Coordinates of C-alpha atoms and ligand atoms in Angstrom, one line a residue:
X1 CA 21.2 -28.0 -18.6
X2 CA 21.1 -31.7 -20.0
X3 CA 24.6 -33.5 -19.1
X4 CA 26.1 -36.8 -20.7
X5 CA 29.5 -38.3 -20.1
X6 CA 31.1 -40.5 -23.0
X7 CA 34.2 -42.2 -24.0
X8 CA 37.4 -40.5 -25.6
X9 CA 35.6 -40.0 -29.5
X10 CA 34.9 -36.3 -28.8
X11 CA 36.6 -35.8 -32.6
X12 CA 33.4 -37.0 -34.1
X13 CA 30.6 -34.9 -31.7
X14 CA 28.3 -32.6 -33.4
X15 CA 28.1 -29.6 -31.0
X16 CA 28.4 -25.9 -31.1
X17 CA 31.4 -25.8 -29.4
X18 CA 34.1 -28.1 -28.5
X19 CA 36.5 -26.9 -25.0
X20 CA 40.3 -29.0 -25.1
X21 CA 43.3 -27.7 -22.8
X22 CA 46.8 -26.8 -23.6
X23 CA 49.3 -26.7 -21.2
X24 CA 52.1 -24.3 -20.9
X25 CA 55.2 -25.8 -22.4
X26 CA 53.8 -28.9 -23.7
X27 CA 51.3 -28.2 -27.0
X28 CA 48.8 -30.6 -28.3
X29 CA 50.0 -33.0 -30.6
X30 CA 46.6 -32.5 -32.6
X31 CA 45.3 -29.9 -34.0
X32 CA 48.9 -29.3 -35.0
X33 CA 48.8 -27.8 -38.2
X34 CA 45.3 -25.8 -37.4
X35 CA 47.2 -24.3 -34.5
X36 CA 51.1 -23.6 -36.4
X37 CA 50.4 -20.0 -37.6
X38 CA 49.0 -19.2 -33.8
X39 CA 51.7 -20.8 -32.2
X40 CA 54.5 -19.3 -33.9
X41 CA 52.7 -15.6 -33.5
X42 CA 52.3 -16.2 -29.6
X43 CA 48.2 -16.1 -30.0
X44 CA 48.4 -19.7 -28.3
X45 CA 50.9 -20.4 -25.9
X46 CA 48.8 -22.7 -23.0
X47 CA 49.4 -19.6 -20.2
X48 CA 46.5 -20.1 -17.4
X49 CA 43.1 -18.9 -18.9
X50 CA 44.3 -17.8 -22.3
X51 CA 40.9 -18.6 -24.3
X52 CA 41.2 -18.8 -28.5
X53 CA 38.0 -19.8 -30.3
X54 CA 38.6 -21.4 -33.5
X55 CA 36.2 -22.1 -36.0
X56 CA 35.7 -25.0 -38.3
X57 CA 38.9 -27.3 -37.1
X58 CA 40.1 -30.1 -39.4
X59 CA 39.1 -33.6 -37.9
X60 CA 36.4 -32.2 -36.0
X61 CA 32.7 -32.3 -36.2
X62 CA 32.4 -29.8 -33.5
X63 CA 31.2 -26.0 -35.2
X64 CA 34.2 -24.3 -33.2
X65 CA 36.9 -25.4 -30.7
X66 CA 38.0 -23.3 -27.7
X67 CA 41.4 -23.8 -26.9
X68 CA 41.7 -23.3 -23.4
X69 CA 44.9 -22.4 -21.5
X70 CA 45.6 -24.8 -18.3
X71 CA 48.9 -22.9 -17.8
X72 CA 51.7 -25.2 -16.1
X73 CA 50.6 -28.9 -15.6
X74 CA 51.8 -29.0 -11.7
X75 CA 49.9 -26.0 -10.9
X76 CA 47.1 -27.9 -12.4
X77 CA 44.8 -28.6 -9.4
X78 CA 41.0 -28.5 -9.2
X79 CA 40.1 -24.5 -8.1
X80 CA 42.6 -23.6 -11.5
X81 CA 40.5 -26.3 -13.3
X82 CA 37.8 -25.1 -12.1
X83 CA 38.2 -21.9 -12.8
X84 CA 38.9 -22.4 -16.3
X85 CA 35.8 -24.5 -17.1
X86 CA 33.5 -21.8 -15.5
X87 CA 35.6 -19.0 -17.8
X88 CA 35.2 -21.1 -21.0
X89 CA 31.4 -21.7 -20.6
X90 CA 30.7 -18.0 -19.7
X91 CA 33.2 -16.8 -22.8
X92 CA 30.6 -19.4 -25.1
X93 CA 27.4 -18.6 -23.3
X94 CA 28.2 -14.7 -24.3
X95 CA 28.7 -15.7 -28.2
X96 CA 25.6 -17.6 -28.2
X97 CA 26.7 -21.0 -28.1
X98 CA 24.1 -23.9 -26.6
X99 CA 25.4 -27.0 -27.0
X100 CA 29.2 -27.9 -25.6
X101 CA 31.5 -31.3 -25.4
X102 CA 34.6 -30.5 -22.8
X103 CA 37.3 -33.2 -23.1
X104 CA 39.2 -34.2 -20.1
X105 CA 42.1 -35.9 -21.5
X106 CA 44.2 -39.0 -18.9
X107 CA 45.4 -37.9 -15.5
X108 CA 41.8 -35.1 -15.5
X109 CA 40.1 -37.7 -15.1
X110 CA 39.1 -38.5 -11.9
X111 CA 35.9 -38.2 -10.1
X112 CA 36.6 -34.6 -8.5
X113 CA 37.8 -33.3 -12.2
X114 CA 34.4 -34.4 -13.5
X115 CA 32.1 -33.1 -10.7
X116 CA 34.7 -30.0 -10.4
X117 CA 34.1 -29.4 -14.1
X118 CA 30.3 -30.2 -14.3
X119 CA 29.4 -27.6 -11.4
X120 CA 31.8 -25.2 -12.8
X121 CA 29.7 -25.2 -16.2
X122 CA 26.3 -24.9 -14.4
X123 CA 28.0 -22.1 -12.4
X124 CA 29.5 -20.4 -14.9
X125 CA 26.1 -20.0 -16.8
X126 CA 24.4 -17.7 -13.2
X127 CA 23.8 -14.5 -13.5
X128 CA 22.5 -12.3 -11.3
X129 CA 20.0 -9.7 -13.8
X130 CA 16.7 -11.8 -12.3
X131 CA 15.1 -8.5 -12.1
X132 CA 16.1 -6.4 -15.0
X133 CA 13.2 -6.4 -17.8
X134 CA 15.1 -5.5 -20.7
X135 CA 15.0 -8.6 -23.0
X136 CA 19.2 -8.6 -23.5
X137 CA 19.9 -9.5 -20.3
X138 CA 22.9 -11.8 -19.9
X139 CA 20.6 -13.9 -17.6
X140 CA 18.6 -14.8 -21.0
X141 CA 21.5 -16.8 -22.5
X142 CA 23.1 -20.5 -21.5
X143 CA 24.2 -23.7 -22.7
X144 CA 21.8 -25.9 -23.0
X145 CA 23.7 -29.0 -23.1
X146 CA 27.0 -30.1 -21.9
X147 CA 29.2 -33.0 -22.9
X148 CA 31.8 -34.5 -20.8
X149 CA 34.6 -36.6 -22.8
X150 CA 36.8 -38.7 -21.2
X151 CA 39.1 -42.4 -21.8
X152 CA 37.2 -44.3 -20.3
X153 CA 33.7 -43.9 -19.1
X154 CA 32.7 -45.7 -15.8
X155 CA 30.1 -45.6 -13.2
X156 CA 32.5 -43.6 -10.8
X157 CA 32.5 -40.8 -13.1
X158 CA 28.6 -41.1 -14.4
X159 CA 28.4 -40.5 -10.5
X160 CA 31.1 -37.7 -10.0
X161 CA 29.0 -35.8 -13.1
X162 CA 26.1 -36.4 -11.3
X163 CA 27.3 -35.2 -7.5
X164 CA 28.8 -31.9 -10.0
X165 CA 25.2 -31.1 -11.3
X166 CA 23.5 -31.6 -7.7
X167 CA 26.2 -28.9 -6.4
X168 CA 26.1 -27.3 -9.1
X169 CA 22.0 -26.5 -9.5
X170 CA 21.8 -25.8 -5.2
X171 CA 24.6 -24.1 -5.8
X172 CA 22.5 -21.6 -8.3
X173 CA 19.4 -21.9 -6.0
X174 CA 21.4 -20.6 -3.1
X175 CA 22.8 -17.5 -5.3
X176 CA 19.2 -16.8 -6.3
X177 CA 18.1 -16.5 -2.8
X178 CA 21.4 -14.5 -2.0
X179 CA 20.9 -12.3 -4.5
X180 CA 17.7 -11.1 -3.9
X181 CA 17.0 -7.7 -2.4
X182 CA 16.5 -6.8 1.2
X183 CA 13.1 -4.9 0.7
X184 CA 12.0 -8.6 -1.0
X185 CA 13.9 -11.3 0.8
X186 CA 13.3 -10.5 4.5
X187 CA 13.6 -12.6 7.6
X188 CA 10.1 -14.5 7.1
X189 CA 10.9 -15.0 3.0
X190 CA 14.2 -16.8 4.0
X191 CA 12.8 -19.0 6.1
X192 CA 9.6 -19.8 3.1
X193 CA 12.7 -20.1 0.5
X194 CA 14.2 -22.7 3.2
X195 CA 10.3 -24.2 3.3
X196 CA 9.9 -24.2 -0.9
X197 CA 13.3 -26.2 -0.8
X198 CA 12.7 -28.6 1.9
X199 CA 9.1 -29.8 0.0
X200 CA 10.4 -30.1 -3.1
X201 CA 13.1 -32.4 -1.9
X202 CA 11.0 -34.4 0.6
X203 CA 12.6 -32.6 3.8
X204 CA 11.0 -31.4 6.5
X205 CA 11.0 -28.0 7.6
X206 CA 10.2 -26.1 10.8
X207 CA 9.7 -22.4 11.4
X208 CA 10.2 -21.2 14.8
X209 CA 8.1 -17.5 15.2
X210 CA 8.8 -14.7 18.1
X211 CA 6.7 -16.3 20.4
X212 CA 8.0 -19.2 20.5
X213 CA 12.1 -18.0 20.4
X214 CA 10.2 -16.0 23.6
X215 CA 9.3 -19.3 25.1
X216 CA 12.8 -21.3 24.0
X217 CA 14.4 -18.3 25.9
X218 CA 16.3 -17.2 22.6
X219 CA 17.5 -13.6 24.1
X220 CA 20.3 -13.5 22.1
X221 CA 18.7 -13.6 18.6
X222 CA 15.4 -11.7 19.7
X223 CA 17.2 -8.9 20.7
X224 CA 19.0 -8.2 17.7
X225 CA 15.5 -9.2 15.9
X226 CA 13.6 -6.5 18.1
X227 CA 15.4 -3.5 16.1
X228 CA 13.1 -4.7 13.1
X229 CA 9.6 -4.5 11.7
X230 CA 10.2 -7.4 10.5
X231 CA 10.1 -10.5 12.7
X232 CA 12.9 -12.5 12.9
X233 CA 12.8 -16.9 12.6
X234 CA 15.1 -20.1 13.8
X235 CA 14.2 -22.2 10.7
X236 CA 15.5 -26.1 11.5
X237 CA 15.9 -28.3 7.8
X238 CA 16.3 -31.8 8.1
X239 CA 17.3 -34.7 6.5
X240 CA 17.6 -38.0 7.7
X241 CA 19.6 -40.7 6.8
X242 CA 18.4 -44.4 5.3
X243 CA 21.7 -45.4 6.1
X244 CA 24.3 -44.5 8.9
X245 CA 27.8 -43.7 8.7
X246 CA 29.9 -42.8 11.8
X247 CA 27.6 -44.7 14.4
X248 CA 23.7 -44.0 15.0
X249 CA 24.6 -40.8 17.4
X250 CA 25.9 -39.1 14.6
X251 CA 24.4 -35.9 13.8
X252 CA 25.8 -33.1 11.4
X253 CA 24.3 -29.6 12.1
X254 CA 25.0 -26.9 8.8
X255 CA 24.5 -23.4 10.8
X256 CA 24.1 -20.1 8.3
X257 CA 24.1 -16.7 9.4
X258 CA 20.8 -15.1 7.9
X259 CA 21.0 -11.3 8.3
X260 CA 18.6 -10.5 5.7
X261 CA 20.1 -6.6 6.1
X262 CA 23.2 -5.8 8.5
X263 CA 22.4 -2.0 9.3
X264 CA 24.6 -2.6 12.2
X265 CA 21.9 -1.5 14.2
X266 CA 22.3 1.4 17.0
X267 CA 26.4 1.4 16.1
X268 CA 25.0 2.2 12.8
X269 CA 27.3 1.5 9.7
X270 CA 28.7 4.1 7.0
X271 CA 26.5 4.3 4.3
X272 CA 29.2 4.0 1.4
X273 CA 28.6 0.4 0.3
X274 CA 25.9 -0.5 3.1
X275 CA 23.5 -2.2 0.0
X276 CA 26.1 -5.1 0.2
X277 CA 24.4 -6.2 3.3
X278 CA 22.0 -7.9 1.4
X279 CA 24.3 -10.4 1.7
X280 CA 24.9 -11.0 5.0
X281 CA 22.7 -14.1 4.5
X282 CA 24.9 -15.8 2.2
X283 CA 25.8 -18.5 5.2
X284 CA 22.2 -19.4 5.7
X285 CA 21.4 -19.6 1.5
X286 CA 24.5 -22.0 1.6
X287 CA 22.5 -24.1 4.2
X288 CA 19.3 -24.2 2.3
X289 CA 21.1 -25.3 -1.3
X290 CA 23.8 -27.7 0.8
X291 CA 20.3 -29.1 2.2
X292 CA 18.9 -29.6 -1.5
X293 CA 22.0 -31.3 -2.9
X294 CA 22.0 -33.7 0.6
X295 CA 18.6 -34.7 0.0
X296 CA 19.0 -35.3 -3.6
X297 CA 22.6 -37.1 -3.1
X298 CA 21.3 -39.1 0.2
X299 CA 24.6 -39.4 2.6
X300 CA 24.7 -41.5 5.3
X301 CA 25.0 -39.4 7.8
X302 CA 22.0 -37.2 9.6
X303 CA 21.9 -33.8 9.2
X304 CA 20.1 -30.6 10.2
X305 CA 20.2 -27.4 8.5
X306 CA 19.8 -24.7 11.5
X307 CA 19.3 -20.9 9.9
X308 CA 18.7 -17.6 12.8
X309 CA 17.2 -15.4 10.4
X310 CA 17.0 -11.6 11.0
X311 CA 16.9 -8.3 10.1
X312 CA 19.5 -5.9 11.9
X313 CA 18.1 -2.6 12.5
X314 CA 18.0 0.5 14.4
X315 CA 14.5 0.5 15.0
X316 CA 12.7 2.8 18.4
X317 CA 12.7 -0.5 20.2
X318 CA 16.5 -1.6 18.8
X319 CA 18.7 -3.2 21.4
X320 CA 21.3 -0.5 22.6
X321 CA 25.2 -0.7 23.7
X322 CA 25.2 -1.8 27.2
X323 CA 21.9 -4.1 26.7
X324 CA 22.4 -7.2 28.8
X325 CA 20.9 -10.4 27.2
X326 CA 20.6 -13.9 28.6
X327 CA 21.1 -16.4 25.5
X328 CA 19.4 -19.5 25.4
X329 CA 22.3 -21.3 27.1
X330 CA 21.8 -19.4 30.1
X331 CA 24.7 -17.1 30.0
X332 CA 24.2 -13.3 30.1
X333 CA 25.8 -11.2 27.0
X334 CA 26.9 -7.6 27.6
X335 CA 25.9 -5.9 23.8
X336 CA 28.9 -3.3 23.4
X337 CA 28.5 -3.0 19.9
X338 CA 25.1 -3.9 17.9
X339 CA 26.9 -4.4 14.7
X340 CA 28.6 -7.7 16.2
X341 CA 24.9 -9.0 15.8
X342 CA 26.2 -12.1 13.6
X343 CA 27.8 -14.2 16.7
X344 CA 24.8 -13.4 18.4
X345 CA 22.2 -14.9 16.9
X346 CA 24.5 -18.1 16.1
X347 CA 25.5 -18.1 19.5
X348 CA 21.6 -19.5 20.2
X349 CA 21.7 -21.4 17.1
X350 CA 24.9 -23.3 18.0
X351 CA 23.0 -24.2 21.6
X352 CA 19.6 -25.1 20.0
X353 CA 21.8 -27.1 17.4
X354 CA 23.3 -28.8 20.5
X355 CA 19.8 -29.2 22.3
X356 CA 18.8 -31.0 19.2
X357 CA 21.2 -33.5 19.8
X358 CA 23.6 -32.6 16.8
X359 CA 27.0 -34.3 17.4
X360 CA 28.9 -32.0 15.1
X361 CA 28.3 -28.0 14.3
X362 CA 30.0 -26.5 11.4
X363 CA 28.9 -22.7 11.2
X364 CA 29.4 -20.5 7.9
X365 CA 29.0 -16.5 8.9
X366 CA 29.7 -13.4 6.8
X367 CA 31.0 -13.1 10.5
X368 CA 33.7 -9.9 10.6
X369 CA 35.2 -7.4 8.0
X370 CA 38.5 -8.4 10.1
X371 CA 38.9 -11.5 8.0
X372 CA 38.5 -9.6 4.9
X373 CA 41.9 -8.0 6.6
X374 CA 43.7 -11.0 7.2
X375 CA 42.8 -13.0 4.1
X376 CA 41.5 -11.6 1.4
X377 CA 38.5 -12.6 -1.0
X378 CA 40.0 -15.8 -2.3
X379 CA 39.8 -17.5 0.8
X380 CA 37.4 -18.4 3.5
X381 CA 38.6 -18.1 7.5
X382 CA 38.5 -21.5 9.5
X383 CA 38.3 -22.2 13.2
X384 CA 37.9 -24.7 15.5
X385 CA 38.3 -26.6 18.5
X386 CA 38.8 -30.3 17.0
X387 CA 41.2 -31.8 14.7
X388 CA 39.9 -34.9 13.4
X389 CA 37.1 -32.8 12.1
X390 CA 39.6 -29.8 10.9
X391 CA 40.9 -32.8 8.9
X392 CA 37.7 -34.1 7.4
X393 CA 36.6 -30.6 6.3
X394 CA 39.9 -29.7 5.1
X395 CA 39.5 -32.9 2.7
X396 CA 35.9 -31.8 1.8
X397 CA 37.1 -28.7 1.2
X398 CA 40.0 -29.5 -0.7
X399 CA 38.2 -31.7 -3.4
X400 CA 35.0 -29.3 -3.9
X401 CA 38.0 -26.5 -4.5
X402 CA 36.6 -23.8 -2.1
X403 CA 40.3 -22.6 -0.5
X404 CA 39.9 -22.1 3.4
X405 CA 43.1 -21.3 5.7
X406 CA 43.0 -22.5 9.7
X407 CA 43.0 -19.2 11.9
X408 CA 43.8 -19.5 15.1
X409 CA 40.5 -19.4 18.4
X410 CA 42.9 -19.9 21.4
X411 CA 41.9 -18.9 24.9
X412 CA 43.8 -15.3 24.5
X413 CA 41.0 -14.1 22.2
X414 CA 38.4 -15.5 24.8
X415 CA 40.0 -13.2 27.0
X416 CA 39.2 -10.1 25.1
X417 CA 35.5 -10.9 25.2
X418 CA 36.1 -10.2 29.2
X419 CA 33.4 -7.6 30.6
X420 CA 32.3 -7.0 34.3
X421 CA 28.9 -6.8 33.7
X422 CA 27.7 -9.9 32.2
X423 CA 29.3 -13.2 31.4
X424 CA 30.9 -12.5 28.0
X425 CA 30.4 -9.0 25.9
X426 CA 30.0 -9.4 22.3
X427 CA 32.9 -7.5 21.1
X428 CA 37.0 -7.7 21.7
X429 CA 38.1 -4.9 20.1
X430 CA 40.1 -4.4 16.5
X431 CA 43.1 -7.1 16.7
X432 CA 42.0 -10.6 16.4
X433 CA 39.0 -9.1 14.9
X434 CA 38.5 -12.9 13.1
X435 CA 39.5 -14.6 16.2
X436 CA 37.6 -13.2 19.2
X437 CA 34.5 -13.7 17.1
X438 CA 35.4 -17.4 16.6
X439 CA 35.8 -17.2 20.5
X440 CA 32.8 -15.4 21.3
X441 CA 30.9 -18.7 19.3
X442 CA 33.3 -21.0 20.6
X443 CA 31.7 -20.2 24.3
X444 CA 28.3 -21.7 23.3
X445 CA 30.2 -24.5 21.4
X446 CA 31.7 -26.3 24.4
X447 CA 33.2 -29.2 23.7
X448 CA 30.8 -30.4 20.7
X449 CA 33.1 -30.8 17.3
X450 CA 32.6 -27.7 15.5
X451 CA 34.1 -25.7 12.8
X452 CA 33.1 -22.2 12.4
X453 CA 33.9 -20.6 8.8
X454 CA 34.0 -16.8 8.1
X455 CA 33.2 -16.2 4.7
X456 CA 32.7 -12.1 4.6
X457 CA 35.6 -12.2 1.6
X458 CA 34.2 -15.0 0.1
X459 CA 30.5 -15.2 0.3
X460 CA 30.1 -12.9 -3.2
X461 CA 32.2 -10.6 -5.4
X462 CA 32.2 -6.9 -5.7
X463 CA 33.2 -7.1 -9.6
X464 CA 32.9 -9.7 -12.2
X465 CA 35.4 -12.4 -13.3
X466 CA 36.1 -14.3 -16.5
X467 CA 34.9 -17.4 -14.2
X468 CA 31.8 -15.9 -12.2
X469 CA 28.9 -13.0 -12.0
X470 CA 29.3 -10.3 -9.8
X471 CA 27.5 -11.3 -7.0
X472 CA 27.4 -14.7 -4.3
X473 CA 29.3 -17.3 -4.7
X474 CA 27.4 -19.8 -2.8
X475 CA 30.7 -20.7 -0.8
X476 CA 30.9 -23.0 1.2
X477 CA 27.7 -25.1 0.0
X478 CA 30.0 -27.5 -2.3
X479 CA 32.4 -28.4 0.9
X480 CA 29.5 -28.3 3.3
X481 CA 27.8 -31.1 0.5
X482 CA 31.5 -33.2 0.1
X483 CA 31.8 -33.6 3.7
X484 CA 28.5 -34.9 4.3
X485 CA 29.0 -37.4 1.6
X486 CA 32.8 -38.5 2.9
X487 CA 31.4 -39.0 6.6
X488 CA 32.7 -41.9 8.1
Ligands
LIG1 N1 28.2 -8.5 8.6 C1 29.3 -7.9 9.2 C2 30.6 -8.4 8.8 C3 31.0 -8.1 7.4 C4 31.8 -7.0 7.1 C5 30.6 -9.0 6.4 C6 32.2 -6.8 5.8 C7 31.1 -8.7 5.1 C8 31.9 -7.7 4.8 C9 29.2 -8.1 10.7 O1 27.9 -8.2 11.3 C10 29.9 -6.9 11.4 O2 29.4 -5.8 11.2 N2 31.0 -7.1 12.1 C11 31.7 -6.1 12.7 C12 32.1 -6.6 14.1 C13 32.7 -5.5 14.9 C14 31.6 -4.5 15.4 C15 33.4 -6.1 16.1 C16 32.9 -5.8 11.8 O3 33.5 -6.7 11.3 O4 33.2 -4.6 11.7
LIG2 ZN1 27.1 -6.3 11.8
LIG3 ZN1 26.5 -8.9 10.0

């Protein structure tokens, strides 16, 4: 998609399409007698998302102008904004339209509107029909070129569109990887999509095999692994810095869950709607784009992109309930259930990451159905065991629009994780679902500043929206991207 920003005189753009907002309560002062008859029949009346395409509008140059509805200006913040930018490009994408201008009138303005509505256009256009041949695929249309209008351009903004593409375009390379199946995309091809990714973008890129987890002493993530035909791989991304932020020791590590399929393993899952398990990689595709946009966006901080890749099945030689395993930090894990293999293979992640040297771990994890429970698909899960950095992702998180909620990882839930027979089991039973699994990852964390994000509501979407594709959502790559680029 080419992207320009310009000044206020969108009135006078040649374009297919032309996107302005009406609020609730408060109608455009243009456009005023085009929009009377609409008005007064309650066709146009601003409510959130209300789209009305109008052709030929007096006093534009623009072929047709999508009113879009903003709803009430103080519930105006950036994930409604961004929802509606994402909604109007797929609604114009669907009738064909290629070129489109989006005004952002004062107050939307500011750098987060432009980047929020500059990924949300990019995003919009993703669909997920890669592999279908027929030639009418919804995959097959886009817009081509987008046009940001605002009062007053400045280099700020030119910057903001330009941080909003970035996210934007890894944001579509991690749903490609995501949404790739599990016959195609195992263990092995993440770790070459992670390799592609890092040369293109001047990273580099290592691969560790079975032999060498053997020699690390990585227990915890070869034994889920050893259920597979398909090896399993620690892949390590990184970037580094030409300027520092935060003192030289700084070191950010991105940790993603990649289980290529989730079987469950020997505690086998119900088959009714086991093919979403493709996704249980979603964490570690947010890694490799969040990588891409870092290298491309260059923050000052160092950071390393740390993805356990794995396939979880109940192969003759799968790990069983009751398996003991020593983890690369040394402690002993009793396996009570093999379908908690998530926390397992982060929990030798999180201590490489720490070998490494990394300073700060923030871990995204289709981790448990127990936050679906709690929260729902419209936000992600988030624990930890530091506040300044709760406070810095919170902001990150907060301008990129991704909603997260704090959840609580206090030493009760590290008490359900109690066995006799080793040090910690892997499971704590169905209450606190959410929370003994932050705890169970919280025990290889230490002390280290770490925030550990569940996304199994948020990482894709069963059905469609107006604003998004069935399918991944790339969460949390944009707040993963923002707080690299605020570290201070
Ligand atoms: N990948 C699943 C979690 C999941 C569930 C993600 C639903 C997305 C949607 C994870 O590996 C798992 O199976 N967790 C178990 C843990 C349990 C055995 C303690 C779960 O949540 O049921
Ligand atoms: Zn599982
Ligand atoms: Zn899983």
């Amino acid at each position: 998609m080419k992207l320009k920003l310009i000044g206020p005189d969108y009135a006078s753009l040649e374009c297919d399409a032309l996107v302005l907002l009406e609020f609730e309560n408060s109608p455009r002062a243009d456009l005023a007698s085009s929009l009377t008859a609409f008005r007064e029949s309650g066709e146009i009346t601003g409510k959130a998302m209300e789209l009305t395409l109008l052709h030929s509008v007096a006093g534009h140059k623009a072929r047709r102008v999508l009113l879009a509805g903003a709803g009430k200006p103080d519930k105006f913040d950036i994930p409604t904004f961004w929802k509606l930018a994402a909604a109007a490009a797929r609604f114009l994408k669907g009738k064909g339209v290629k070129s489109v201008a989006i005004a952002l009138e004062a107050g939307l303005d500011t750098p987060d509107h432009v980047s929020a509505v500059t990924q949300a256009v990019i995003e919009g256009c993703w669909e997920p029909d890669r592999l279908k041949t027929a030639a009418d695929k919804d995959g097959s249309r886009s817009i081509e070129d987008l046009v940001i209008s605002v009062p007053t351009a400045s280099a700020a903004l030119q910057s903001a569109l330009r941080v909003g593409q970035i996210i934007g375009e890894a944001a579509n390379l991690s749903r490609d990887i995501s949404v790739e199946p599990p016959n195609k995309l195992t263990p092995m091809a993440l770790a070459e999509h992670a390799q592609a990714m890092a040369k293109a973008n001047g990273l580099s890129c290592e691969v560790l095999d079975t032999d060498r987890m053997r020699q690390l002493g990585m227990g915890a993530m070869l034994g889920v692994a050893q259920g597979s035909a398909q090896p399993g791989a620690m892949v390590i991304i990184e970037y580094k810095p030409e300027t520092r932020n935060g003192g030289p020791a700084a070191k950010l590590a991105l940790i993603g869950k990649g289980v290529t399929f989730d079987t469950g393993g020997i505690s086998i899952k119900p088959s009714d709607g086991m093919e979403k398990m493709k996704y249980d990689m979603c964490g570690a595709a947010a890694v490799i784009g969040a990588m891409q946009a870092i290298a491309q966006l260059k923050p000052a901080v160092a950071v390393l992109g740390i993805i356990p890749a794995v396939e979880n099945m109940p192969g003759s030689n799968a790990q069983r309930p009751g398996d003991i395993v020593t983890s690369l930090s040394g402690k002993t894990i009793e396996i009570l259930n093999t379908d908690a293999e998530g926390r397992l293979i982060l929990a030798d992640a999180i201590t490489y990451a720490k070998q490494l040297g990394c300073s700060h771990l923030v871990d995204a994890a289709t981790l448990t159905g127990a936050i679906v429970v709690a929260l729902g698909n419209s936000q992600s899960g988030v624990f930890t065991n530091n506040d300044e950095l709760l406070g810095r992702w919170m902001t990150a998180a907060k301008s990129s629009g991704e909603k997260m909620w704090h959840m609580p990882v206090d030493d009760e839930y590290r008490e359900m994780l109690k066995t006799v027979y080793a040090d910690i089991g892997n499971v704590g039973g169905r209450p606190g679902g959410a929370s003994s699994a932050a705890a169970f990852l919280k025990e290889f964390v230490g002390d280290t500043p770490w925030i550990h994000l569940d996304i199994a509501g948020t990482a894709w979407l069963d059905d469609a929206k107006p604003y998004m594709a069935k399918g991944p959502t790339a969460i949390p790559l944009a707040s993963f991207v923002k707080l690299a680029l605020d570290w201070k």
